[in-house]
Coordinates of C-alpha atoms and ligand atoms in Angstrom, one line a residue:
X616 CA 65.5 98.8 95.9
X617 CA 68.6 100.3 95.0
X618 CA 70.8 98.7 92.3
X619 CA 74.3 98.7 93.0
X620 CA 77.2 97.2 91.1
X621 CA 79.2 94.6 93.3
X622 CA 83.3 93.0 92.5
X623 CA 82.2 89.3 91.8
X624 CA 86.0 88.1 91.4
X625 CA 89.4 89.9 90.6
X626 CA 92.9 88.8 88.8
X627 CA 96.0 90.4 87.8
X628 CA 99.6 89.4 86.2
X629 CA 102.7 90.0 86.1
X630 CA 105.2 89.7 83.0
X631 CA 108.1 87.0 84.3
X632 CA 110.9 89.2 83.8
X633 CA 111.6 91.3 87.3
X634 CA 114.7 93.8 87.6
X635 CA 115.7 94.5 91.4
X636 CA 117.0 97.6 91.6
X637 CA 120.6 96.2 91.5
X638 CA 119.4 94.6 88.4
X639 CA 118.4 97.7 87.1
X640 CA 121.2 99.9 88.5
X641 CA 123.6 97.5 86.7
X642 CA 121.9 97.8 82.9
X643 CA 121.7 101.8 83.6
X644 CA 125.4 101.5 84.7
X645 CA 126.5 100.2 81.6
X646 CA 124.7 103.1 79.4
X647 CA 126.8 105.5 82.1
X648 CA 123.5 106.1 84.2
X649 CA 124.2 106.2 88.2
X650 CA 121.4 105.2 90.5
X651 CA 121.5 102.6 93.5
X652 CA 119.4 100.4 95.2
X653 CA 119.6 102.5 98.3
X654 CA 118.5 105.9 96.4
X655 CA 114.9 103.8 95.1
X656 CA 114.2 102.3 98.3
X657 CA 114.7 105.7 100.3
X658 CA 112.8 107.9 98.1
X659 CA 110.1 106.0 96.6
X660 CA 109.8 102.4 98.5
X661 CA 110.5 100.5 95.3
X662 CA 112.7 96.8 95.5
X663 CA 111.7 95.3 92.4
X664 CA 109.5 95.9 88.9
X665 CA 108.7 93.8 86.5
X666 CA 109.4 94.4 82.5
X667 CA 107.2 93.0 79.6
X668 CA 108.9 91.2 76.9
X669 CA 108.9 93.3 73.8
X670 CA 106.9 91.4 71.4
X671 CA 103.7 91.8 74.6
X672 CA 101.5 94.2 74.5
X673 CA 98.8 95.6 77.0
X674 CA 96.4 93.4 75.4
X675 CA 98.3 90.2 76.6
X676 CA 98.5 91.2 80.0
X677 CA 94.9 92.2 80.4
X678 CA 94.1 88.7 78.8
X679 CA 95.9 87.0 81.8
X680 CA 94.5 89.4 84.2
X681 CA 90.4 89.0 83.2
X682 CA 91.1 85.2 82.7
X683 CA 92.2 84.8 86.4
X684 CA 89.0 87.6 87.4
X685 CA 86.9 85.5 85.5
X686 CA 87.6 82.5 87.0
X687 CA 87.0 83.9 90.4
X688 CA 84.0 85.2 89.3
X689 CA 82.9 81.7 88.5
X690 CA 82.1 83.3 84.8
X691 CA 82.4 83.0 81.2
X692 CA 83.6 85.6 78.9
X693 CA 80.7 85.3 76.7
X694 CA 78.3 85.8 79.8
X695 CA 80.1 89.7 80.1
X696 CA 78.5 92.3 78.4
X697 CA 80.9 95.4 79.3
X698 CA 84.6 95.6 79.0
X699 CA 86.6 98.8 79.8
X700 CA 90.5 99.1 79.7
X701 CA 92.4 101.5 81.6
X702 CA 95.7 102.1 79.7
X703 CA 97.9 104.9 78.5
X704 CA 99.8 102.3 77.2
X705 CA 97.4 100.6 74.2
X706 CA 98.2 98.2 71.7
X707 CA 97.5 100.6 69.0
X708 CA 96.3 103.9 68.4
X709 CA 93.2 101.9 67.3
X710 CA 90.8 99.5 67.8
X711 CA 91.2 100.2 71.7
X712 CA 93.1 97.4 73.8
X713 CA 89.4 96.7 74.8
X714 CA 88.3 95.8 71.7
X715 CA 91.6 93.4 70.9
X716 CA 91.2 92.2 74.3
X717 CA 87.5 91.2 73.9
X718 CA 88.6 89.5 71.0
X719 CA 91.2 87.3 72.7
X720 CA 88.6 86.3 75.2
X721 CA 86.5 85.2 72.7
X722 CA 83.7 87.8 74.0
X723 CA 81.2 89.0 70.9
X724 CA 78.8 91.5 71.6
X725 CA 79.4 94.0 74.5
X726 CA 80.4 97.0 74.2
X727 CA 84.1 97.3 74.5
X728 CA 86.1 100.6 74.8
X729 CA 89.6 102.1 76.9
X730 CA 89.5 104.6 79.1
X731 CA 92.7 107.3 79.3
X732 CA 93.1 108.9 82.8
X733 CA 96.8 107.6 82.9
X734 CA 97.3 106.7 86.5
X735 CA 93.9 107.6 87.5
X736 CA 92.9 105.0 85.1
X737 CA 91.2 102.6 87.2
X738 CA 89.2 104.4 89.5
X739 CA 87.4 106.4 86.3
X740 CA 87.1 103.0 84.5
X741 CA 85.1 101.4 87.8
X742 CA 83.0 104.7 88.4
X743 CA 82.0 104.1 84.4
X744 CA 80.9 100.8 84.9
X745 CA 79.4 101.1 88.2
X746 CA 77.6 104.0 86.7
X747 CA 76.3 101.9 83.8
X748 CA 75.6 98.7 86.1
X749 CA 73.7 101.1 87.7
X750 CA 71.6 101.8 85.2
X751 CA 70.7 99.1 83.8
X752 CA 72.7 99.6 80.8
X753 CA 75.2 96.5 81.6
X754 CA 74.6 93.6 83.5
X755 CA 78.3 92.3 84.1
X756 CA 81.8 94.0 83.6
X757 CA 85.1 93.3 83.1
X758 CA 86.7 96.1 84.4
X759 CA 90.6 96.0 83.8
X760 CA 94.0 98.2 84.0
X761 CA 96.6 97.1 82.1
X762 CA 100.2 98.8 81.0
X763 CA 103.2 98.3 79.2
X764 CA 105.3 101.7 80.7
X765 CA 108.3 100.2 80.0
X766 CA 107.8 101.1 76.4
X767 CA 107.9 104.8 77.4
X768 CA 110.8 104.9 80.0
X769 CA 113.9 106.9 78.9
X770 CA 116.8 104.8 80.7
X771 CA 119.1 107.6 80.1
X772 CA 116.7 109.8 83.0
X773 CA 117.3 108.4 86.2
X774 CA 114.6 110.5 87.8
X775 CA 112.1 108.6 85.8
X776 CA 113.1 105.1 84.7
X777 CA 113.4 103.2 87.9
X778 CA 109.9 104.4 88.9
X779 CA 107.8 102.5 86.3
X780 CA 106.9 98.7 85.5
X781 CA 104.5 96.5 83.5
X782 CA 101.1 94.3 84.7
X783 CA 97.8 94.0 84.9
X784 CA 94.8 93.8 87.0
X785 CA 91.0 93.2 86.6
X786 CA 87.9 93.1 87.9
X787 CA 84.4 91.3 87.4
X788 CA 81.5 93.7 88.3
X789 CA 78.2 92.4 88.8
X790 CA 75.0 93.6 89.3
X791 CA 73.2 92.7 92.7
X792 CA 70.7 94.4 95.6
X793 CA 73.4 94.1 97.8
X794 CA 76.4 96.7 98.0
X795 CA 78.8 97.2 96.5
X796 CA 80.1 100.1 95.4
X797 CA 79.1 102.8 97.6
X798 CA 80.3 106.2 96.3
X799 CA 83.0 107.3 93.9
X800 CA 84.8 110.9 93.2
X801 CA 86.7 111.9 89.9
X802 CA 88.2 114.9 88.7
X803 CA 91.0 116.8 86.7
X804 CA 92.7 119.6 86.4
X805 CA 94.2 120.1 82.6
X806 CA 96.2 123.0 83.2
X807 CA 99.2 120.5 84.6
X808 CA 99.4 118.4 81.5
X809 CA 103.3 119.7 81.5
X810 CA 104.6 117.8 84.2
X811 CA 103.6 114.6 83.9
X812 CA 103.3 113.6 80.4
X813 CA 104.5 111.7 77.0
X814 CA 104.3 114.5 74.4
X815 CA 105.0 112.8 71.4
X816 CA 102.4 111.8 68.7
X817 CA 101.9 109.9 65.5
X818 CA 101.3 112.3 62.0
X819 CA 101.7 111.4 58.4
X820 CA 103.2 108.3 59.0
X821 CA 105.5 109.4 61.3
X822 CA 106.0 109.9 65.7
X823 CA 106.2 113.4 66.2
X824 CA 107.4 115.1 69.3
X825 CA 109.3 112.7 71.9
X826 CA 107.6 110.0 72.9
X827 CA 109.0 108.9 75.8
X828 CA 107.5 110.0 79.5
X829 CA 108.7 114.0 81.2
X830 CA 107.8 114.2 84.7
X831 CA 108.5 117.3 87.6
X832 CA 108.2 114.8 90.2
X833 CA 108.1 117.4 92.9
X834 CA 104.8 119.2 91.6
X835 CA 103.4 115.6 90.7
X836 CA 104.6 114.6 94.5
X837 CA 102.7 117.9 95.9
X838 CA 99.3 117.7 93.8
X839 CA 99.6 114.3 94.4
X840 CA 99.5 113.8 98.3
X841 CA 96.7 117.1 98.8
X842 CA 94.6 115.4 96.1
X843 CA 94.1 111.9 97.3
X844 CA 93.1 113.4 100.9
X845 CA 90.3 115.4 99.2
X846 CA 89.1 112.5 96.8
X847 CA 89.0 110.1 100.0
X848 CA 86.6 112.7 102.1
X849 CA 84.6 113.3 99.4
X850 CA 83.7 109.9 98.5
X851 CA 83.2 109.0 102.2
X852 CA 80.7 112.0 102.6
X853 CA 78.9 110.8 99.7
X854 CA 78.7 107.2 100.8
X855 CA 77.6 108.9 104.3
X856 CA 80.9 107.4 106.1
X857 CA 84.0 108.7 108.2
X858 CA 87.6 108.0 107.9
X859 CA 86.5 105.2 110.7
X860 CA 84.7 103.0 108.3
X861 CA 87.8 102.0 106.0
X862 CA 89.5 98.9 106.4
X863 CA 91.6 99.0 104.0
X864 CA 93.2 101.8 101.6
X865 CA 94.5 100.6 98.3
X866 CA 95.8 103.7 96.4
X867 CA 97.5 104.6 93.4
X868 CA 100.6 102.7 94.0
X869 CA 103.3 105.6 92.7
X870 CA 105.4 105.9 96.3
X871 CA 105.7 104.6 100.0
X872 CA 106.4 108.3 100.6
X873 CA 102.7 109.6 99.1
X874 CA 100.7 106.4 100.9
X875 CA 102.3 107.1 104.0
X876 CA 101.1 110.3 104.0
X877 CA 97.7 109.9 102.8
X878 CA 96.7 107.3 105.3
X879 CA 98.5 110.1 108.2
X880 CA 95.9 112.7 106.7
X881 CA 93.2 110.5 107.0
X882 CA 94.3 108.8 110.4
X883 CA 94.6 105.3 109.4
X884 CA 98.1 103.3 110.4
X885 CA 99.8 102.1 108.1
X886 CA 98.7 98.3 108.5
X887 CA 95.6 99.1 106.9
X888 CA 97.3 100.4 103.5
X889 CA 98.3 97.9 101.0
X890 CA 101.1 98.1 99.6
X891 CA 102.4 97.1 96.2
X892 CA 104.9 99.7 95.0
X893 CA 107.9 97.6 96.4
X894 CA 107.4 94.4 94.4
X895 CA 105.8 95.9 91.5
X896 CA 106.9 99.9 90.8
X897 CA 104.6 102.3 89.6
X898 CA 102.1 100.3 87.1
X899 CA 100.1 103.4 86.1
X900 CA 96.4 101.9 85.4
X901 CA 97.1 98.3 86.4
X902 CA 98.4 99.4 90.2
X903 CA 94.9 99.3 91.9
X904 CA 93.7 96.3 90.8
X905 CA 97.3 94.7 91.1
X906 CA 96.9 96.0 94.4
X907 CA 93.2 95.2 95.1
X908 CA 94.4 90.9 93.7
X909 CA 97.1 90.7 95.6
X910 CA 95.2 91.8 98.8
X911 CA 92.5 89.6 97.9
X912 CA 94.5 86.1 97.4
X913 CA 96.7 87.0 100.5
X914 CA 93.7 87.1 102.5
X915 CA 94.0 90.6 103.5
X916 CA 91.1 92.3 102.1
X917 CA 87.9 89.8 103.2
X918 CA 84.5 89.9 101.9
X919 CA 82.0 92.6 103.6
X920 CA 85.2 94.9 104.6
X921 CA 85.1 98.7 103.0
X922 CA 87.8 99.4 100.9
X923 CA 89.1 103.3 99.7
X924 CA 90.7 102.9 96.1
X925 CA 92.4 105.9 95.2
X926 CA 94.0 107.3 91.9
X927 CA 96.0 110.0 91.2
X928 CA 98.2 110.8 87.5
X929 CA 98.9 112.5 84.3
X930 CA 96.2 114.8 83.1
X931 CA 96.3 115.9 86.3
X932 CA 93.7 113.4 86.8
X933 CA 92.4 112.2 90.3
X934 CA 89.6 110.5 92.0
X935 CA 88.6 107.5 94.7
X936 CA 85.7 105.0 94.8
X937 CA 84.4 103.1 98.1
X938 CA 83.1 100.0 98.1
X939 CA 82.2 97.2 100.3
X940 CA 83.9 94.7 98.6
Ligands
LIG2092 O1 102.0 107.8 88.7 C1 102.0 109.2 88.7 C2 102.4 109.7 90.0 N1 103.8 109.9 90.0 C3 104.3 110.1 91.2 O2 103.6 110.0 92.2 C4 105.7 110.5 91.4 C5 105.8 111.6 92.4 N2 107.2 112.0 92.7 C6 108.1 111.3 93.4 O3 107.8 110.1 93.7 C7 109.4 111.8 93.8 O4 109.4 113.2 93.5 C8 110.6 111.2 93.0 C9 110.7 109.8 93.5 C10 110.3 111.2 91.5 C11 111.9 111.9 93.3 O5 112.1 112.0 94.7 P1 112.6 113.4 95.4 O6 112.8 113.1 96.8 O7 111.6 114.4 95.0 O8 114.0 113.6 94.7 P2 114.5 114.8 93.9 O9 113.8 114.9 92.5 O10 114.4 116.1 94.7 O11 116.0 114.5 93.6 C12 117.0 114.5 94.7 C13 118.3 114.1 94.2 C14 118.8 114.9 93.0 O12 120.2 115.2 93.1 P3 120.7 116.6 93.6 O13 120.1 117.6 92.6 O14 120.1 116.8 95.0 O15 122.1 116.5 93.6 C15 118.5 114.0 91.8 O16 119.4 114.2 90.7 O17 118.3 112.7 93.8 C16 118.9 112.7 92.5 N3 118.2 111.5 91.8 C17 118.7 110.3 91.8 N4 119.8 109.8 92.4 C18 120.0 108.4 92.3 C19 117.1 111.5 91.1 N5 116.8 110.3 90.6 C20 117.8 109.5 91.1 C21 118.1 108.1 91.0 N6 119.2 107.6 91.6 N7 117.3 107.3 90.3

């Protein structure tokens, strides 16, 4: 019998402190930076973000996240034996956000690392632990995505810093006989590092480079929307389905204008997309499973539907995983 890896319970959080876009539009207008409410909405879908306080890390966020998983789960953290981070956006360069977070759980014992696929985060951080559930090399994950962006926003670049906010999500994955995740599909491409990025880095004591995020958001726009269609058909011919099988899509949440799209290419109407971006902003690794919660606890996504999660980011990175959640 095959062993697959099953979602047992998810979580997420947000940090308290949300900027509408008038909010924002009137802190950029006092550094002489123009942008309007209308502009967001229009182009990218976006209402409202939400920004971490500055003495919270990743760490803190994915602590609030796995708590609420866990509890939906119906686990302990001491009965988890895996826990992978998604984040481009760690505590420190090291111990991984993984390894703090496990702390702050009070987990001992299983193996802890991040993963860094920037916005593609997530889905290669599920495919990892599916892949060990699947082995037998873990029993049960925590699975999580959790980012801090605002710490690499310039707020004098308008094309950039209205796009991005802070969170969290997580997942419990457990093994069982019964499905599951079905199939998943990662790649990258590291010949477009350029045009999504944060180039800086830390040398002799010092941050060298610029550290805060460049992005051609035309070519990420383009990749972006050709990408996700590819990842979705793969993953559905390897699980041995058709675009008639999902029930819901719950992809990288970046734009309205790229989800719209995606779910036209693979002939799904838009009621069976959830969407995120306008309350939240782009939250990098943490969208998905922000995403995949909020669905959950609204009682849109239901036990035994199929569900596409779909990534796409800096690297360029890109993949999907199907499940039957
Ligand atoms: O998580 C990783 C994945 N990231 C993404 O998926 C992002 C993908 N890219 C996008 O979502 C879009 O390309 C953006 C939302 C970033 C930009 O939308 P766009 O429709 O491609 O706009 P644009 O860059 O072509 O800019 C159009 C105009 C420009 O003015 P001119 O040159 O036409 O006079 C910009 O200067 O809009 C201007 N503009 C703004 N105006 C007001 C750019 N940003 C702003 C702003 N407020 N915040």
């Amino acid at each position: 019998m095959r062993r697959y890896s099953r979602i047992a319970g998810t979580g997420s959080y947000l940090p308290p402190r949300r900027l509408t876009n008038a909010d924002l539009a009137a802190e950029l207008a006092a550094k002489g930076v123009e942008t309007s409410d209308e502009w967001i909405v229009e182009r990218t879908g976006i209402r409202a973000r939400h920004f971490a306080a500055p003495e919270v890390g990743s760490s803190e966020l994915a602590l609030k996240a796995s708590q609420r998983a866990l509890e939906a789960a119906g686990l302990e953290a001491s009965q988890i034996d895996l826990i992978i981070v998604a984040t481009s956006t760690p505590d420190m360069v090291f111990p991984s956000t993984a390894c703090i977070l496990q702390h702050k759980l009070g987990n001992a014992g299983a193996a802890a690392f991040d993963v860094q696929a920037v916005c593609s985060g997530f889905v290669y951080a599920l495919t990892v632990a599916d892949a060990m559930i699947q082995s037998g090399a873990a029993q049960r994950a925590l699975v999580v995505g959790a980012e801090v962006f605002s710490r690499l926003l310039d707020f004098t670049d308008r094309t950039t810093c209205v796009l991005f906010g802070d969170g969290a999500g997580a997942v419990v994955l457990e093994a069982s006989d019964e499905p599951g995740i079905l199939a998943s599909d990662l790649h990258a491409d590291g010949k477009h590092v350029g045009i999504l990025c944060v180039p800086g880095h830390v040398s002799g004591g010092q941050v060298l480079g610029d550290p805060l995020l460049k992005m051609d958001g035309q070519a990420v726009f383009k990749l972006a929307v050709g990408v996700l269609e590819d990842a979705a058909r793969a993953t559905l011919a390897k699980a041995g389905k058709t675009d008639a099988d999902i029930d819901w899509l719950i992809p990288h949440q970046a734009n309205i204008r790229i989800m719209q799209s995606t779910a036209r290419k693979l002939k799904l109407p838009l009621d069976k997309v959830v969407v995120t971006v306008d309350q939240h902003g782009n939250t990098s690794a943490a969208s998905i499973p922000l995403a995949l919660d909020s669905a959950v606890r609204s009682g849109q996504v239901k036990r035994g539907q199929h569900l596409m999660l779909e990534g796409v980011g800096g690297g360029f990175t890109w993949g999907a995983v199907f499940l039957r959640y």
